Amino acid sequence: MPARVSSTRFVGRESQLAELQSLLEDAAAGRPRIAFVTGESGMGKTRLVAELSTRASAAGARVLFGECVELGAGELPYAPIVAALRPLARRADPVLDALGLSRAELARLLPELGDGGAPPPGDGTVTPKARIFEALLTLLERLGRDQPVVLVVEDVHWADRSTRDFLVFLARALWRERVLVVCTYRTDELHRRHPLRPVLTELERGERARRIELTPFTREELVAQLTDILGAEPDVVLLDRLLARSEGNPLFVEELLAAGPDGGGDLPPTLRDALIMRVEALPEPAQELLRVVAAGQRVDHDVLRDVSGIEGRPLREALRETIAHGLLVPDDGGRYAFRHALLREAVEDDLLPGERTDLHLALAEALGRRLGDGDREGERGAAALDAAAEVAHHYAQAGDRPRAFVAALRAAGYADDVHANGEAAALLERALELWCRLGDPESLAGFDYVELLRRAAHQHEVAGDPKRAAALLCEALDELDHAAEPARAAALLERLGQARWHLGKGSLALEAYDRALALLPAGEPSRERAQALASQAAALMLADRAEAEPRSREAIEAARAAGAPDVEQHALNTLGVARVRRGDVDGAVAALRASIAMAREAGLLEGVDRGYGNLADALHNAGRSVEGRDVALEGLAEPGRLSPSQWLSFTLSEIEFCLGDWDAADAHASADDLPRASGTVRMRLHFLLRRAELLLGRGELDGALEAAEEARELTVRSLEPQWHSPVAALLGEAYARQGRFDDARAAVADGLARLPEARRGARVAAAGASAEADAAQ
């Protein structure tokens, strides 16, 4: 029986544990918290959260646990979230039956939940990923009604993009839910350009966030650790030697002690050597299993058997050896992983080059057989995506380019299914890199290079990277023969226009739309032409251009001729807003009502919300604010939504503020209720402007100025006058009230320079005149 080298006592982290328990008490009282447990590798982060989990469960809290997996560039979307929720699905937790439409969204991640009814389709104003985030938040809120919830996400330095996005969402969206989120990460993993760095910068400065750092053990804490392991106090020589070599790192202490129990003789010069010595002390079958798990990271019994070639009793005995020596641990899903990531890294680094290649190839083939060779029909959820992404990863590591290419495409398809667009984009980028290295990639893919570029551009655009999307679309257009395939080229140009608009390149966006329309004769109805017209009309409307209305009409006619009702309702909405801007309020109301009806009939809930938002805004700007308020309330009562529309809530807040009901305005754009629905720039701008005008009205100048200045930063490259006018006016007034008249003049001048017409500039000019009057006094 191997000697124990791990302490059974909880040592040295009492103050950090007490802080976490205090945060859990806050969460139980309806004050949600998010904690970041940090420290170098081996400092005891996992041990600390395990102790918290044990005590939280004993106190009546529900603990959900998931960990991030290191796999290439992090292409296992939602891995820790799915792992945390899977036990609920397996137990058929009753709370799942009460989720309604949210259950259908979560079924995208967990097929075990069943269909739960189809989720409402979207039209692009709120991303599908945002709906999944809303569904996850709804689940946490419902779980917290009966007992506090602790959501543990381990190793977020390896988090995929979707998980990072979800953590940002949670930090903004949690309000009164009884939830404590605990994230752990290694500080020594965060290099200068690590993608987690900007996320942490945003998250850790929030009011609900707490950073808990683990430092090395003191001499007294090391004595307590060694006393528990050895069964007696360590002698001074051993204590001094281990303290010097480990520098107080608890894991290093354990591993160095395992390498030489008496502390004498030649200790390994590095921790890696100490770890490898432990591995080499095992029988060869156990070592082979460790090599397989080092390459596979989390491997179940069947895959271990297939890859190692060890079966039956010898396999079980080898597994028992690895577990008894504290190297491998089984998880709830029946898979085996290393007890600590450092152990895995040491074994992986020790693999021979040919050995590494053979292991990855065997893992890819074993996992690929399980996934099947058919199409994706009937296969759903994050589990299928994880398997496909692992297959792609292992083929790439094995150097099998053709199969790595096919597997990357397949995994990208699964990623798209669960709206993990950032991961889908990364997988398609990998496929793009492999394309030119293959003999006949088109036959492997089933489509050409232009289509692969288009798909990659789409994923980048939805993931919020219009710059990369635009670059890929330009490359696709260069590859395409426009004369031979005009409709295809026009569709690419329309998407390029959208990407350029989001980049603040309005004139180039309009140029792209013009080029698209030049390729499509007006007398030949097509969806491509209708879409290009509708997108151009929307851009013209947002830029306050007079051509928006006739272009909207043209788009409506083209959409009807092409049989594209979704495009028609979008163009109708644009037409309504364009009519408002030339004073035809009744015509605007008719068009917007028609747009709402079409969107409702098609099940496009975001189209319904956009219609109600624009209709309420139109009535309010026409002096019919009470009607506008009623319309916003009508829209918020629309059935079939997962949660209230944040955009409509903020529009309602704006109207209520102008009607003098400031308490109601505050309730509909609460400081504790940051935008949940999408996290888009436009949504946050809407929120910031509502907060700024309310705080300014109440005389809270510092808060008002902070919100207005953030709004200004978000509009630096915007071509939309609807934002420049209120931002400049609010800044001008706030600066003037603080006696900063030069700043007020600069804000007003900048706002007027950005506005194309007097109607938009009136409010800014009034703020400037007021500032000058105050300066004169």
PDB file of C-alpha atoms in Angstrom, residues 394-661:
ATOM      1  CA  HIS A 394      -6.338  14.830 -31.662  1.00  0.00           C
ATOM      2  CA  TYR A 395      -6.150  14.490 -35.447  1.00  0.00           C
ATOM      3  CA  ALA A 396      -4.414  17.882 -35.602  1.00  0.00           C
ATOM      4  CA  GLN A 397      -1.942  16.837 -32.888  1.00  0.00           C
ATOM      5  CA  ALA A 398      -1.306  13.590 -34.773  1.00  0.00           C
ATOM      6  CA  GLY A 399      -0.541  15.503 -37.972  1.00  0.00           C
ATOM      7  CA  ASP A 400      -3.333  13.825 -39.982  1.00  0.00           C
ATOM      8  CA  ARG A 401      -4.346  16.896 -41.985  1.00  0.00           C
ATOM      9  CA  PRO A 402      -7.221  15.467 -44.073  1.00  0.00           C
ATOM     10  CA  ARG A 403      -9.022  13.988 -41.098  1.00  0.00           C
ATOM     11  CA  ALA A 404      -8.209  17.024 -38.918  1.00  0.00           C
ATOM     12  CA  PHE A 405      -9.792  19.203 -41.627  1.00  0.00           C
ATOM     13  CA  VAL A 406     -13.000  17.148 -41.834  1.00  0.00           C
ATOM     14  CA  ALA A 407     -13.239  16.910 -38.041  1.00  0.00           C
ATOM     15  CA  ALA A 408     -12.786  20.681 -37.636  1.00  0.00           C
ATOM     16  CA  LEU A 409     -15.643  21.334 -40.064  1.00  0.00           C
ATOM     17  CA  ARG A 410     -17.850  18.877 -38.247  1.00  0.00           C
ATOM     18  CA  ALA A 411     -17.050  20.353 -34.849  1.00  0.00           C
ATOM     19  CA  ALA A 412     -17.749  23.850 -36.204  1.00  0.00           C
ATOM     20  CA  GLY A 413     -21.195  22.643 -37.203  1.00  0.00           C
ATOM     21  CA  TYR A 414     -21.875  21.440 -33.682  1.00  0.00           C
ATOM     22  CA  ALA A 415     -20.575  24.728 -32.272  1.00  0.00           C
ATOM     23  CA  ASP A 416     -23.002  26.629 -34.478  1.00  0.00           C
ATOM     24  CA  ASP A 417     -25.833  24.398 -33.208  1.00  0.00           C
ATOM     25  CA  VAL A 418     -25.259  25.628 -29.644  1.00  0.00           C
ATOM     26  CA  HIS A 419     -24.442  29.212 -30.701  1.00  0.00           C
ATOM     27  CA  ALA A 420     -20.816  28.925 -29.601  1.00  0.00           C
ATOM     28  CA  ASN A 421     -19.842  31.270 -32.398  1.00  0.00           C
ATOM     29  CA  GLY A 422     -16.379  32.178 -31.165  1.00  0.00           C
ATOM     30  CA  GLU A 423     -15.414  28.511 -30.991  1.00  0.00           C
ATOM     31  CA  ALA A 424     -17.010  27.830 -34.383  1.00  0.00           C
ATOM     32  CA  ALA A 425     -14.960  30.679 -35.833  1.00  0.00           C
ATOM     33  CA  ALA A 426     -11.742  29.236 -34.349  1.00  0.00           C
ATOM     34  CA  LEU A 427     -12.497  25.795 -35.791  1.00  0.00           C
ATOM     35  CA  LEU A 428     -13.239  27.240 -39.228  1.00  0.00           C
ATOM     36  CA  GLU A 429     -10.044  29.266 -39.081  1.00  0.00           C
ATOM     37  CA  ARG A 430      -8.214  26.000 -38.469  1.00  0.00           C
ATOM     38  CA  ALA A 431      -9.935  24.545 -41.536  1.00  0.00           C
ATOM     39  CA  LEU A 432      -8.865  27.599 -43.570  1.00  0.00           C
ATOM     40  CA  GLU A 433      -5.250  27.052 -42.539  1.00  0.00           C
ATOM     41  CA  LEU A 434      -5.435  23.410 -43.642  1.00  0.00           C
ATOM     42  CA  TRP A 435      -7.206  24.093 -46.958  1.00  0.00           C
ATOM     43  CA  CYS A 436      -4.108  25.028 -48.943  1.00  0.00           C
ATOM     44  CA  ARG A 437      -2.157  22.071 -47.492  1.00  0.00           C
ATOM     45  CA  LEU A 438      -4.572  19.450 -48.810  1.00  0.00           C
ATOM     46  CA  GLY A 439      -4.681  17.873 -52.232  1.00  0.00           C
ATOM     47  CA  ASP A 440      -8.448  18.060 -52.817  1.00  0.00           C
ATOM     48  CA  PRO A 441     -10.039  19.935 -49.913  1.00  0.00           C
ATOM     49  CA  GLU A 442     -13.219  20.719 -51.849  1.00  0.00           C
ATOM     50  CA  SER A 443     -14.160  17.053 -52.130  1.00  0.00           C
ATOM     51  CA  LEU A 444     -13.527  16.590 -48.390  1.00  0.00           C
ATOM     52  CA  ALA A 445     -15.594  19.645 -47.432  1.00  0.00           C
ATOM     53  CA  GLY A 446     -18.397  19.321 -49.957  1.00  0.00           C
ATOM     54  CA  PHE A 447     -18.133  23.020 -50.820  1.00  0.00           C
ATOM     55  CA  ASP A 448     -15.585  25.483 -52.160  1.00  0.00           C
ATOM     56  CA  TYR A 449     -13.121  27.869 -50.538  1.00  0.00           C
ATOM     57  CA  VAL A 450     -15.435  30.876 -50.901  1.00  0.00           C
ATOM     58  CA  GLU A 451     -18.128  29.113 -48.900  1.00  0.00           C
ATOM     59  CA  LEU A 452     -15.648  28.275 -46.150  1.00  0.00           C
ATOM     60  CA  LEU A 453     -14.616  31.940 -45.993  1.00  0.00           C
ATOM     61  CA  ARG A 454     -18.280  32.982 -45.840  1.00  0.00           C
ATOM     62  CA  ARG A 455     -19.023  30.580 -42.995  1.00  0.00           C
ATOM     63  CA  ALA A 456     -16.010  31.723 -41.023  1.00  0.00           C
ATOM     64  CA  ALA A 457     -16.941  35.386 -41.589  1.00  0.00           C
ATOM     65  CA  HIS A 458     -20.491  34.717 -40.378  1.00  0.00           C
ATOM     66  CA  GLN A 459     -19.251  33.131 -37.137  1.00  0.00           C
ATOM     67  CA  HIS A 460     -16.866  36.014 -36.488  1.00  0.00           C
ATOM     68  CA  GLU A 461     -19.614  38.546 -37.136  1.00  0.00           C
ATOM     69  CA  VAL A 462     -22.065  36.874 -34.756  1.00  0.00           C
ATOM     70  CA  ALA A 463     -19.295  36.475 -32.174  1.00  0.00           C
ATOM     71  CA  GLY A 464     -18.714  40.236 -32.241  1.00  0.00           C
ATOM     72  CA  ASP A 465     -15.590  40.507 -34.394  1.00  0.00           C
ATOM     73  CA  PRO A 466     -16.701  42.505 -37.471  1.00  0.00           C
ATOM     74  CA  LYS A 467     -13.097  43.396 -38.328  1.00  0.00           C
ATOM     75  CA  ARG A 468     -12.112  39.775 -38.958  1.00  0.00           C
ATOM     76  CA  ALA A 469     -15.460  39.133 -40.650  1.00  0.00           C
ATOM     77  CA  ALA A 470     -14.831  41.998 -43.069  1.00  0.00           C
ATOM     78  CA  ALA A 471     -11.338  40.709 -43.890  1.00  0.00           C
ATOM     79  CA  LEU A 472     -12.651  37.223 -44.666  1.00  0.00           C
ATOM     80  CA  LEU A 473     -15.507  38.597 -46.771  1.00  0.00           C
ATOM     81  CA  CYS A 474     -13.086  40.705 -48.804  1.00  0.00           C
ATOM     82  CA  GLU A 475     -10.967  37.629 -49.430  1.00  0.00           C
ATOM     83  CA  ALA A 476     -14.062  35.666 -50.476  1.00  0.00           C
ATOM     84  CA  LEU A 477     -15.047  38.438 -52.905  1.00  0.00           C
ATOM     85  CA  ASP A 478     -11.548  38.416 -54.394  1.00  0.00           C
ATOM     86  CA  GLU A 479     -11.803  34.654 -54.953  1.00  0.00           C
ATOM     87  CA  LEU A 480     -15.233  34.832 -56.598  1.00  0.00           C
ATOM     88  CA  ASP A 481     -16.096  35.512 -60.231  1.00  0.00           C
ATOM     89  CA  HIS A 482     -18.756  38.224 -59.812  1.00  0.00           C
ATOM     90  CA  ALA A 483     -19.964  38.006 -63.406  1.00  0.00           C
ATOM     91  CA  ALA A 484     -20.467  34.245 -63.213  1.00  0.00           C
ATOM     92  CA  GLU A 485     -22.146  34.258 -59.765  1.00  0.00           C
ATOM     93  CA  PRO A 486     -23.707  37.704 -59.243  1.00  0.00           C
ATOM     94  CA  ALA A 487     -26.237  36.630 -56.598  1.00  0.00           C
ATOM     95  CA  ARG A 488     -23.557  35.000 -54.492  1.00  0.00           C
ATOM     96  CA  ALA A 489     -21.281  38.029 -54.778  1.00  0.00           C
ATOM     97  CA  ALA A 490     -24.168  40.337 -53.842  1.00  0.00           C
ATOM     98  CA  ALA A 491     -24.904  38.298 -50.715  1.00  0.00           C
ATOM     99  CA  LEU A 492     -21.264  38.582 -49.655  1.00  0.00           C
ATOM    100  CA  LEU A 493     -21.284  42.335 -50.310  1.00  0.00           C
ATOM    101  CA  GLU A 494     -24.401  42.730 -48.180  1.00  0.00           C
ATOM    102  CA  ARG A 495     -22.671  41.009 -45.265  1.00  0.00           C
ATOM    103  CA  LEU A 496     -19.583  43.141 -45.875  1.00  0.00           C
ATOM    104  CA  GLY A 497     -21.765  46.224 -45.632  1.00  0.00           C
ATOM    105  CA  GLN A 498     -23.090  45.059 -42.258  1.00  0.00           C
ATOM    106  CA  ALA A 499     -19.580  44.376 -40.941  1.00  0.00           C
ATOM    107  CA  ARG A 500     -18.308  47.765 -42.119  1.00  0.00           C
ATOM    108  CA  TRP A 501     -21.260  49.550 -40.514  1.00  0.00           C
ATOM    109  CA  HIS A 502     -20.466  47.940 -37.158  1.00  0.00           C
ATOM    110  CA  LEU A 503     -16.860  49.061 -37.594  1.00  0.00           C
ATOM    111  CA  GLY A 504     -18.006  52.669 -37.981  1.00  0.00           C
ATOM    112  CA  LYS A 505     -17.151  52.761 -41.703  1.00  0.00           C
ATOM    113  CA  GLY A 506     -20.510  54.038 -42.856  1.00  0.00           C
ATOM    114  CA  SER A 507     -19.525  55.349 -46.282  1.00  0.00           C
ATOM    115  CA  LEU A 508     -17.767  52.080 -47.120  1.00  0.00           C
ATOM    116  CA  ALA A 509     -20.797  50.145 -45.906  1.00  0.00           C
ATOM    117  CA  LEU A 510     -23.116  52.090 -48.206  1.00  0.00           C
ATOM    118  CA  GLU A 511     -20.654  51.561 -51.044  1.00  0.00           C
ATOM    119  CA  ALA A 512     -20.805  47.790 -50.461  1.00  0.00           C
ATOM    120  CA  TYR A 513     -24.603  47.873 -50.649  1.00  0.00           C
ATOM    121  CA  ASP A 514     -24.433  49.838 -53.903  1.00  0.00           C
ATOM    122  CA  ARG A 515     -22.057  47.283 -55.390  1.00  0.00           C
ATOM    123  CA  ALA A 516     -24.370  44.452 -54.321  1.00  0.00           C
ATOM    124  CA  LEU A 517     -27.401  46.076 -55.939  1.00  0.00           C
ATOM    125  CA  ALA A 518     -25.494  46.814 -59.139  1.00  0.00           C
ATOM    126  CA  LEU A 519     -25.026  43.059 -59.587  1.00  0.00           C
ATOM    127  CA  LEU A 520     -28.754  42.290 -59.275  1.00  0.00           C
ATOM    128  CA  PRO A 521     -31.159  43.630 -61.932  1.00  0.00           C
ATOM    129  CA  ALA A 522     -34.288  45.251 -60.480  1.00  0.00           C
ATOM    130  CA  GLY A 523     -36.541  43.212 -62.755  1.00  0.00           C
ATOM    131  CA  GLU A 524     -35.341  39.864 -61.379  1.00  0.00           C
ATOM    132  CA  PRO A 525     -36.839  39.195 -57.914  1.00  0.00           C
ATOM    133  CA  SER A 526     -34.429  37.581 -55.467  1.00  0.00           C
ATOM    134  CA  ARG A 527     -33.947  37.324 -51.748  1.00  0.00           C
ATOM    135  CA  GLU A 528     -30.410  38.670 -52.183  1.00  0.00           C
ATOM    136  CA  ARG A 529     -31.653  41.900 -53.745  1.00  0.00           C
ATOM    137  CA  ALA A 530     -34.381  42.343 -51.138  1.00  0.00           C
ATOM    138  CA  GLN A 531     -31.898  41.793 -48.303  1.00  0.00           C
ATOM    139  CA  ALA A 532     -29.380  44.252 -49.746  1.00  0.00           C
ATOM    140  CA  LEU A 533     -32.104  46.891 -50.139  1.00  0.00           C
ATOM    141  CA  ALA A 534     -33.390  46.334 -46.595  1.00  0.00           C
ATOM    142  CA  SER A 535     -29.907  46.554 -45.074  1.00  0.00           C
ATOM    143  CA  GLN A 536     -29.080  49.685 -47.048  1.00  0.00           C
ATOM    144  CA  ALA A 537     -32.382  51.280 -46.046  1.00  0.00           C
ATOM    145  CA  ALA A 538     -31.672  50.567 -42.369  1.00  0.00           C
ATOM    146  CA  ALA A 539     -28.209  52.127 -42.638  1.00  0.00           C
ATOM    147  CA  LEU A 540     -29.618  55.211 -44.369  1.00  0.00           C
ATOM    148  CA  MET A 541     -32.293  55.518 -41.680  1.00  0.00           C
ATOM    149  CA  LEU A 542     -29.762  55.267 -38.845  1.00  0.00           C
ATOM    150  CA  ALA A 543     -27.651  57.919 -40.559  1.00  0.00           C
ATOM    151  CA  ASP A 544     -30.701  60.215 -40.831  1.00  0.00           C
ATOM    152  CA  ARG A 545     -30.586  60.220 -44.632  1.00  0.00           C
ATOM    153  CA  ALA A 546     -33.655  61.245 -46.625  1.00  0.00           C
ATOM    154  CA  GLU A 547     -33.176  58.320 -49.036  1.00  0.00           C
ATOM    155  CA  ALA A 548     -34.152  55.875 -46.285  1.00  0.00           C
ATOM    156  CA  GLU A 549     -37.887  56.032 -46.964  1.00  0.00           C
ATOM    157  CA  PRO A 550     -37.882  55.383 -50.740  1.00  0.00           C
ATOM    158  CA  ARG A 551     -35.253  52.674 -50.293  1.00  0.00           C
ATOM    159  CA  SER A 552     -37.431  51.031 -47.626  1.00  0.00           C
ATOM    160  CA  ARG A 553     -40.383  50.986 -50.013  1.00  0.00           C
ATOM    161  CA  GLU A 554     -38.229  49.435 -52.699  1.00  0.00           C
ATOM    162  CA  ALA A 555     -37.048  46.783 -50.219  1.00  0.00           C
ATOM    163  CA  ILE A 556     -40.637  45.942 -49.256  1.00  0.00           C
ATOM    164  CA  GLU A 557     -41.638  45.451 -52.881  1.00  0.00           C
ATOM    165  CA  ALA A 558     -38.560  43.341 -53.560  1.00  0.00           C
ATOM    166  CA  ALA A 559     -39.187  41.188 -50.486  1.00  0.00           C
ATOM    167  CA  ARG A 560     -42.797  40.561 -51.502  1.00  0.00           C
ATOM    168  CA  ALA A 561     -41.735  39.618 -55.014  1.00  0.00           C
ATOM    169  CA  ALA A 562     -39.109  37.235 -53.631  1.00  0.00           C
ATOM    170  CA  GLY A 563     -41.416  35.726 -51.002  1.00  0.00           C
ATOM    171  CA  ALA A 564     -39.256  36.824 -48.066  1.00  0.00           C
ATOM    172  CA  PRO A 565     -41.643  37.917 -45.267  1.00  0.00           C
ATOM    173  CA  ASP A 566     -38.857  38.234 -42.678  1.00  0.00           C
ATOM    174  CA  VAL A 567     -37.051  40.751 -44.887  1.00  0.00           C
ATOM    175  CA  GLU A 568     -40.340  42.538 -45.568  1.00  0.00           C
ATOM    176  CA  GLN A 569     -41.146  43.026 -41.882  1.00  0.00           C
ATOM    177  CA  HIS A 570     -37.663  44.405 -41.258  1.00  0.00           C
ATOM    178  CA  ALA A 571     -38.036  46.883 -44.133  1.00  0.00           C
ATOM    179  CA  LEU A 572     -41.504  47.861 -42.881  1.00  0.00           C
ATOM    180  CA  ASN A 573     -39.993  48.683 -39.518  1.00  0.00           C
ATOM    181  CA  THR A 574     -37.339  50.846 -41.172  1.00  0.00           C
ATOM    182  CA  LEU A 575     -40.043  52.574 -43.225  1.00  0.00           C
ATOM    183  CA  GLY A 576     -41.940  53.422 -40.052  1.00  0.00           C
ATOM    184  CA  VAL A 577     -38.934  55.089 -38.446  1.00  0.00           C
ATOM    185  CA  ALA A 578     -38.122  56.943 -41.669  1.00  0.00           C
ATOM    186  CA  ARG A 579     -41.691  58.318 -41.766  1.00  0.00           C
ATOM    187  CA  VAL A 580     -41.358  59.600 -38.204  1.00  0.00           C
ATOM    188  CA  ARG A 581     -38.325  61.605 -39.162  1.00  0.00           C
ATOM    189  CA  ARG A 582     -40.214  63.518 -41.829  1.00  0.00           C
ATOM    190  CA  GLY A 583     -43.194  64.149 -39.528  1.00  0.00           C
ATOM    191  CA  ASP A 584     -45.672  61.527 -40.811  1.00  0.00           C
ATOM    192  CA  VAL A 585     -46.522  60.057 -37.413  1.00  0.00           C
ATOM    193  CA  ASP A 586     -49.762  58.362 -38.487  1.00  0.00           C
ATOM    194  CA  GLY A 587     -48.013  56.749 -41.451  1.00  0.00           C
ATOM    195  CA  ALA A 588     -45.215  55.633 -39.131  1.00  0.00           C
ATOM    196  CA  VAL A 589     -47.692  54.064 -36.693  1.00  0.00           C
ATOM    197  CA  ALA A 590     -49.370  52.147 -39.527  1.00  0.00           C
ATOM    198  CA  ALA A 591     -46.074  50.797 -40.872  1.00  0.00           C
ATOM    199  CA  LEU A 592     -44.749  49.840 -37.451  1.00  0.00           C
ATOM    200  CA  ARG A 593     -48.017  48.109 -36.485  1.00  0.00           C
ATOM    201  CA  ALA A 594     -47.869  46.150 -39.725  1.00  0.00           C
ATOM    202  CA  SER A 595     -44.261  45.206 -39.006  1.00  0.00           C
ATOM    203  CA  ILE A 596     -45.181  44.000 -35.514  1.00  0.00           C
ATOM    204  CA  ALA A 597     -48.027  41.880 -36.882  1.00  0.00           C
ATOM    205  CA  MET A 598     -45.777  40.272 -39.513  1.00  0.00           C
ATOM    206  CA  ALA A 599     -43.048  39.550 -36.982  1.00  0.00           C
ATOM    207  CA  ARG A 600     -45.548  38.016 -34.576  1.00  0.00           C
ATOM    208  CA  GLU A 601     -47.014  35.808 -37.295  1.00  0.00           C
ATOM    209  CA  ALA A 602     -43.528  34.610 -38.270  1.00  0.00           C
ATOM    210  CA  GLY A 603     -42.578  34.011 -34.628  1.00  0.00           C
ATOM    211  CA  LEU A 604     -39.788  36.626 -34.767  1.00  0.00           C
ATOM    212  CA  LEU A 605     -39.945  37.898 -31.195  1.00  0.00           C
ATOM    213  CA  GLU A 606     -37.015  40.274 -31.620  1.00  0.00           C
ATOM    214  CA  GLY A 607     -38.820  41.808 -34.604  1.00  0.00           C
ATOM    215  CA  VAL A 608     -41.858  42.304 -32.391  1.00  0.00           C
ATOM    216  CA  ASP A 609     -39.704  43.984 -29.745  1.00  0.00           C
ATOM    217  CA  ARG A 610     -38.021  46.226 -32.299  1.00  0.00           C
ATOM    218  CA  GLY A 611     -41.402  47.252 -33.673  1.00  0.00           C
ATOM    219  CA  TYR A 612     -42.811  48.095 -30.247  1.00  0.00           C
ATOM    220  CA  GLY A 613     -39.649  49.955 -29.288  1.00  0.00           C
ATOM    221  CA  ASN A 614     -39.671  52.099 -32.411  1.00  0.00           C
ATOM    222  CA  LEU A 615     -43.431  52.688 -32.174  1.00  0.00           C
ATOM    223  CA  ALA A 616     -43.226  53.823 -28.543  1.00  0.00           C
ATOM    224  CA  ASP A 617     -40.275  56.070 -29.408  1.00  0.00           C
ATOM    225  CA  ALA A 618     -42.107  57.527 -32.420  1.00  0.00           C
ATOM    226  CA  LEU A 619     -45.181  58.443 -30.365  1.00  0.00           C
ATOM    227  CA  HIS A 620     -43.027  59.902 -27.597  1.00  0.00           C
ATOM    228  CA  ASN A 621     -41.032  62.088 -30.002  1.00  0.00           C
ATOM    229  CA  ALA A 622     -44.286  63.268 -31.574  1.00  0.00           C
ATOM    230  CA  GLY A 623     -45.473  64.589 -28.188  1.00  0.00           C
ATOM    231  CA  ARG A 624     -47.789  61.629 -27.577  1.00  0.00           C
ATOM    232  CA  SER A 625     -45.783  60.289 -24.662  1.00  0.00           C
ATOM    233  CA  VAL A 626     -48.690  58.753 -22.763  1.00  0.00           C
ATOM    234  CA  GLU A 627     -49.555  56.690 -25.849  1.00  0.00           C
ATOM    235  CA  GLY A 628     -45.903  55.783 -26.191  1.00  0.00           C
ATOM    236  CA  ARG A 629     -45.801  54.559 -22.604  1.00  0.00           C
ATOM    237  CA  ASP A 630     -48.878  52.404 -23.207  1.00  0.00           C
ATOM    238  CA  VAL A 631     -47.300  50.911 -26.337  1.00  0.00           C
ATOM    239  CA  ALA A 632     -44.106  50.040 -24.433  1.00  0.00           C
ATOM    240  CA  LEU A 633     -46.155  48.355 -21.702  1.00  0.00           C
ATOM    241  CA  GLU A 634     -48.102  46.485 -24.389  1.00  0.00           C
ATOM    242  CA  GLY A 635     -44.852  45.253 -25.890  1.00  0.00           C
ATOM    243  CA  LEU A 636     -43.475  44.136 -22.521  1.00  0.00           C
ATOM    244  CA  ALA A 637     -46.625  42.050 -22.023  1.00  0.00           C
ATOM    245  CA  GLU A 638     -46.101  40.214 -25.341  1.00  0.00           C
ATOM    246  CA  PRO A 639     -46.328  36.457 -24.614  1.00  0.00           C
ATOM    247  CA  GLY A 640     -43.675  33.924 -25.523  1.00  0.00           C
ATOM    248  CA  ARG A 641     -40.535  35.689 -24.323  1.00  0.00           C
ATOM    249  CA  LEU A 642     -37.959  34.206 -21.969  1.00  0.00           C
ATOM    250  CA  SER A 643     -37.589  37.445 -20.033  1.00  0.00           C
ATOM    251  CA  PRO A 644     -38.669  41.082 -20.316  1.00  0.00           C
ATOM    252  CA  SER A 645     -37.174  42.993 -23.245  1.00  0.00           C
ATOM    253  CA  GLN A 646     -34.397  45.187 -21.891  1.00  0.00           C
ATOM    254  CA  TRP A 647     -34.625  47.551 -24.850  1.00  0.00           C
ATOM    255  CA  LEU A 648     -38.325  48.127 -24.277  1.00  0.00           C
ATOM    256  CA  SER A 649     -37.723  48.567 -20.555  1.00  0.00           C
ATOM    257  CA  PHE A 650     -35.150  51.270 -21.223  1.00  0.00           C
ATOM    258  CA  THR A 651     -37.417  52.967 -23.769  1.00  0.00           C
ATOM    259  CA  LEU A 652     -40.183  52.944 -21.162  1.00  0.00           C
ATOM    260  CA  SER A 653     -37.751  54.456 -18.647  1.00  0.00           C
ATOM    261  CA  GLU A 654     -36.957  57.280 -21.072  1.00  0.00           C
ATOM    262  CA  ILE A 655     -40.645  58.085 -21.561  1.00  0.00           C
ATOM    263  CA  GLU A 656     -41.427  57.891 -17.835  1.00  0.00           C
ATOM    264  CA  PHE A 657     -38.555  60.254 -17.070  1.00  0.00           C
ATOM    265  CA  CYS A 658     -39.935  62.826 -19.490  1.00  0.00           C
ATOM    266  CA  LEU A 659     -43.428  62.378 -18.032  1.00  0.00           C
ATOM    267  CA  GLY A 660     -42.034  63.176 -14.593  1.00  0.00           C
ATOM    268  CA  ASP A 661     -42.381  59.713 -13.056  1.00  0.00           C
TER     269      ASP A 661
END
